[in-house]
């Protein structure tokens, strides 16, 4: 039983490692953007409103995340209907925002931890960790649900590999 579970989890990890790694890079940069804006706001212009500051920081990081995930992490799963994809992305990120802001609410108002450090830990460490797991699952299953082959063929496009993106050496693809 344990061996089968281990094998199943290992196979799943091997299958998803590239998406998870790319999602992690985009998420890491979004984390830095979110954290920098949040800390700047709660130690300066919005020092009396930690929850609103978290919401603003998440919104800016979300814009970055949209671009990174759409055009890099899940580029092979983009849909033809950008409007639907964008609406679902925003909806899933609003839920993620609720998770992160909720962690600040619990810490700040329920637990009485009103320091900058406590709000940062609750919103940007605990909250972002929980929201990150939710977002990866949501993006994979509800947002980026397209078929790379179908979308590429229909538009006459060649989906670039990571090697092609990094080196600029694009293989010629013959269209039948």
Coordinates of C-alpha atoms in Angstrom, one line a residue:
X1 CA 0.0 0.0 0.0
X2 CA 2.7 2.5 1.0
X3 CA 4.9 1.5 -2.0
X4 CA 2.0 2.0 -4.4
X5 CA 1.2 5.4 -2.9
X6 CA 4.9 6.4 -3.1
X7 CA 5.1 5.2 -6.7
X8 CA 1.9 7.1 -7.6
X9 CA 3.2 10.3 -6.0
X10 CA 6.6 10.0 -7.6
X11 CA 5.1 9.5 -11.0
X12 CA 2.8 12.5 -10.5
X13 CA 5.7 14.6 -9.4
X14 CA 7.8 13.6 -12.4
X15 CA 4.9 14.4 -14.7
X16 CA 4.3 17.9 -13.2
X17 CA 7.8 19.0 -12.2
X18 CA 8.2 21.5 -15.1
X19 CA 4.9 23.2 -14.5
X20 CA 5.5 23.2 -10.7
X21 CA 9.0 24.6 -11.2
X22 CA 7.8 27.4 -13.6
X23 CA 4.9 28.1 -11.3
X24 CA 7.4 28.4 -8.4
X25 CA 9.6 30.8 -10.3
X26 CA 6.7 33.0 -11.3
X27 CA 5.3 32.7 -7.7
X28 CA 8.7 33.6 -6.2
X29 CA 8.9 36.8 -8.2
X30 CA 5.3 37.6 -7.4
X31 CA 6.1 36.9 -3.7
X32 CA 8.9 39.5 -3.8
X33 CA 6.7 42.0 -5.5
X34 CA 3.8 41.4 -3.1
X35 CA 6.1 41.5 0.0
X36 CA 8.0 44.7 -1.1
X37 CA 4.8 46.6 -1.8
X38 CA 3.1 45.3 1.4
X39 CA 6.0 46.2 3.7
X40 CA 6.3 49.6 2.0
X41 CA 2.6 50.3 2.5
X42 CA 2.3 49.1 6.1
X43 CA 5.4 51.0 7.1
X44 CA 4.6 54.2 5.3
X45 CA 1.6 55.5 3.5
X46 CA -1.0 53.0 4.8
X47 CA 0.5 52.1 8.2
X48 CA -3.0 52.2 9.8
X49 CA -4.6 49.8 7.3
X50 CA -2.7 46.4 7.1
X51 CA -5.6 44.5 5.4
X52 CA -6.1 47.1 2.6
X53 CA -2.3 47.2 2.2
X54 CA -2.3 43.4 1.7
X55 CA -5.1 43.6 -0.8
X56 CA -3.2 46.2 -2.9
X57 CA 0.0 44.3 -2.8
X58 CA -1.7 41.1 -3.9
X59 CA -3.5 42.9 -6.7
X60 CA -0.2 44.2 -8.2
X61 CA 1.5 40.8 -7.8
X62 CA -1.5 39.2 -9.5
X63 CA -1.0 41.3 -12.6
X64 CA 2.6 40.0 -12.8
X65 CA 1.5 36.5 -12.1
X66 CA -1.1 36.6 -15.0
X67 CA 1.5 37.5 -17.5
X68 CA 4.1 34.9 -16.2
X69 CA 1.7 32.1 -15.9
X70 CA -0.2 32.7 -19.2
X71 CA 2.9 33.2 -21.3
X72 CA 5.4 30.8 -19.6
X73 CA 4.1 28.3 -17.0
X74 CA 0.9 27.3 -18.7
X75 CA 1.5 28.6 -22.2
X76 CA 0.8 25.1 -23.6
X77 CA -2.6 25.1 -21.9
X78 CA -3.8 28.6 -22.9
X79 CA -7.4 28.7 -24.1
X80 CA -8.7 30.3 -27.3
X81 CA -11.2 32.3 -25.2
X82 CA -8.9 34.8 -23.5
X83 CA -11.9 36.6 -21.8
X84 CA -13.0 33.4 -20.1
X85 CA -9.5 32.6 -19.0
X86 CA -8.9 36.1 -17.7
X87 CA -12.2 36.1 -15.8
X88 CA -11.4 32.7 -14.2
X89 CA -7.9 33.9 -13.4
X90 CA -9.2 37.0 -11.7
X91 CA -11.8 34.9 -9.8
X92 CA -9.3 32.4 -8.6
X93 CA -7.0 35.2 -7.5
X94 CA -9.8 36.9 -5.6
X95 CA -10.2 33.7 -3.7
X96 CA -6.4 33.7 -3.2
X97 CA -6.7 37.3 -2.0
X98 CA -9.4 36.3 0.4
X99 CA -7.2 33.5 1.8
X100 CA -4.2 35.8 2.3
X101 CA -6.2 38.8 3.7
X102 CA -8.1 36.4 5.9
X103 CA -4.8 35.3 7.5
X104 CA -4.0 38.9 8.2
X105 CA -7.5 39.4 9.7
X106 CA -7.1 36.4 12.0
X107 CA -3.7 37.5 13.1
X108 CA -4.4 41.3 13.5
X109 CA -8.0 41.3 14.8
X110 CA -8.6 37.9 16.4
X111 CA -5.1 37.2 17.8
X112 CA -4.2 40.8 18.5
X113 CA -0.9 40.5 16.7
X114 CA -0.6 44.1 15.4
X115 CA 3.1 44.4 14.6
X116 CA 4.4 44.8 11.1
X117 CA 6.2 41.5 11.5
X118 CA 3.1 39.6 12.6
X119 CA 1.1 41.0 9.7
X120 CA 3.9 40.1 7.2
X121 CA 4.2 36.6 8.5
X122 CA 0.4 36.0 8.6
X123 CA -0.2 37.5 5.1
X124 CA 2.9 36.9 3.2
X125 CA 4.1 33.6 4.6
X126 CA 1.2 31.6 6.0
X127 CA -1.5 33.2 3.7
X128 CA 0.6 33.1 0.6
X129 CA 1.6 29.5 1.2
X130 CA -2.1 28.5 1.5
X131 CA -3.1 30.6 -1.5
X132 CA -0.3 29.2 -3.6
X133 CA -1.5 25.6 -3.2
X134 CA -5.0 26.7 -4.1
X135 CA -3.9 28.8 -7.1
X136 CA -1.8 26.0 -8.7
X137 CA -4.7 23.6 -8.5
X138 CA -7.1 26.3 -9.7
X139 CA -4.9 27.4 -12.6
X140 CA -4.3 23.8 -13.7
X141 CA -8.0 22.6 -13.5
X142 CA -10.1 25.7 -14.1
X143 CA -8.1 28.6 -15.7
X144 CA -5.6 27.2 -18.2
X145 CA -7.6 24.4 -19.7
X146 CA -6.7 24.7 -23.3
X147 CA -5.1 22.1 -25.6
X148 CA -1.7 23.2 -27.0
X149 CA -2.0 21.1 -30.1
X150 CA -5.5 22.3 -31.0
X151 CA -4.8 26.0 -30.3
X152 CA -1.5 25.9 -32.1
X153 CA -2.8 24.1 -35.2
X154 CA -5.8 26.3 -35.4
X155 CA -3.7 29.5 -35.3
X156 CA -0.9 28.0 -37.4
X157 CA 1.5 28.6 -34.5
X158 CA 4.5 26.6 -33.2
X159 CA 4.7 26.4 -29.4
X160 CA 8.2 27.3 -28.4
X161 CA 10.2 25.1 -26.1
X162 CA 12.1 26.4 -23.1
X163 CA 15.4 25.8 -25.1
X164 CA 14.0 27.9 -28.0
X165 CA 13.0 30.7 -25.7
X166 CA 16.3 30.9 -23.9
X167 CA 18.6 30.4 -27.0
X168 CA 16.5 32.1 -29.6
X169 CA 17.1 29.1 -31.9
X170 CA 13.7 28.3 -33.2
X171 CA 13.3 25.0 -35.1
X172 CA 11.5 25.3 -38.5
X173 CA 8.1 23.6 -38.4
X174 CA 6.6 22.4 -41.7
X175 CA 2.9 22.9 -42.0
X176 CA 1.1 20.2 -43.8

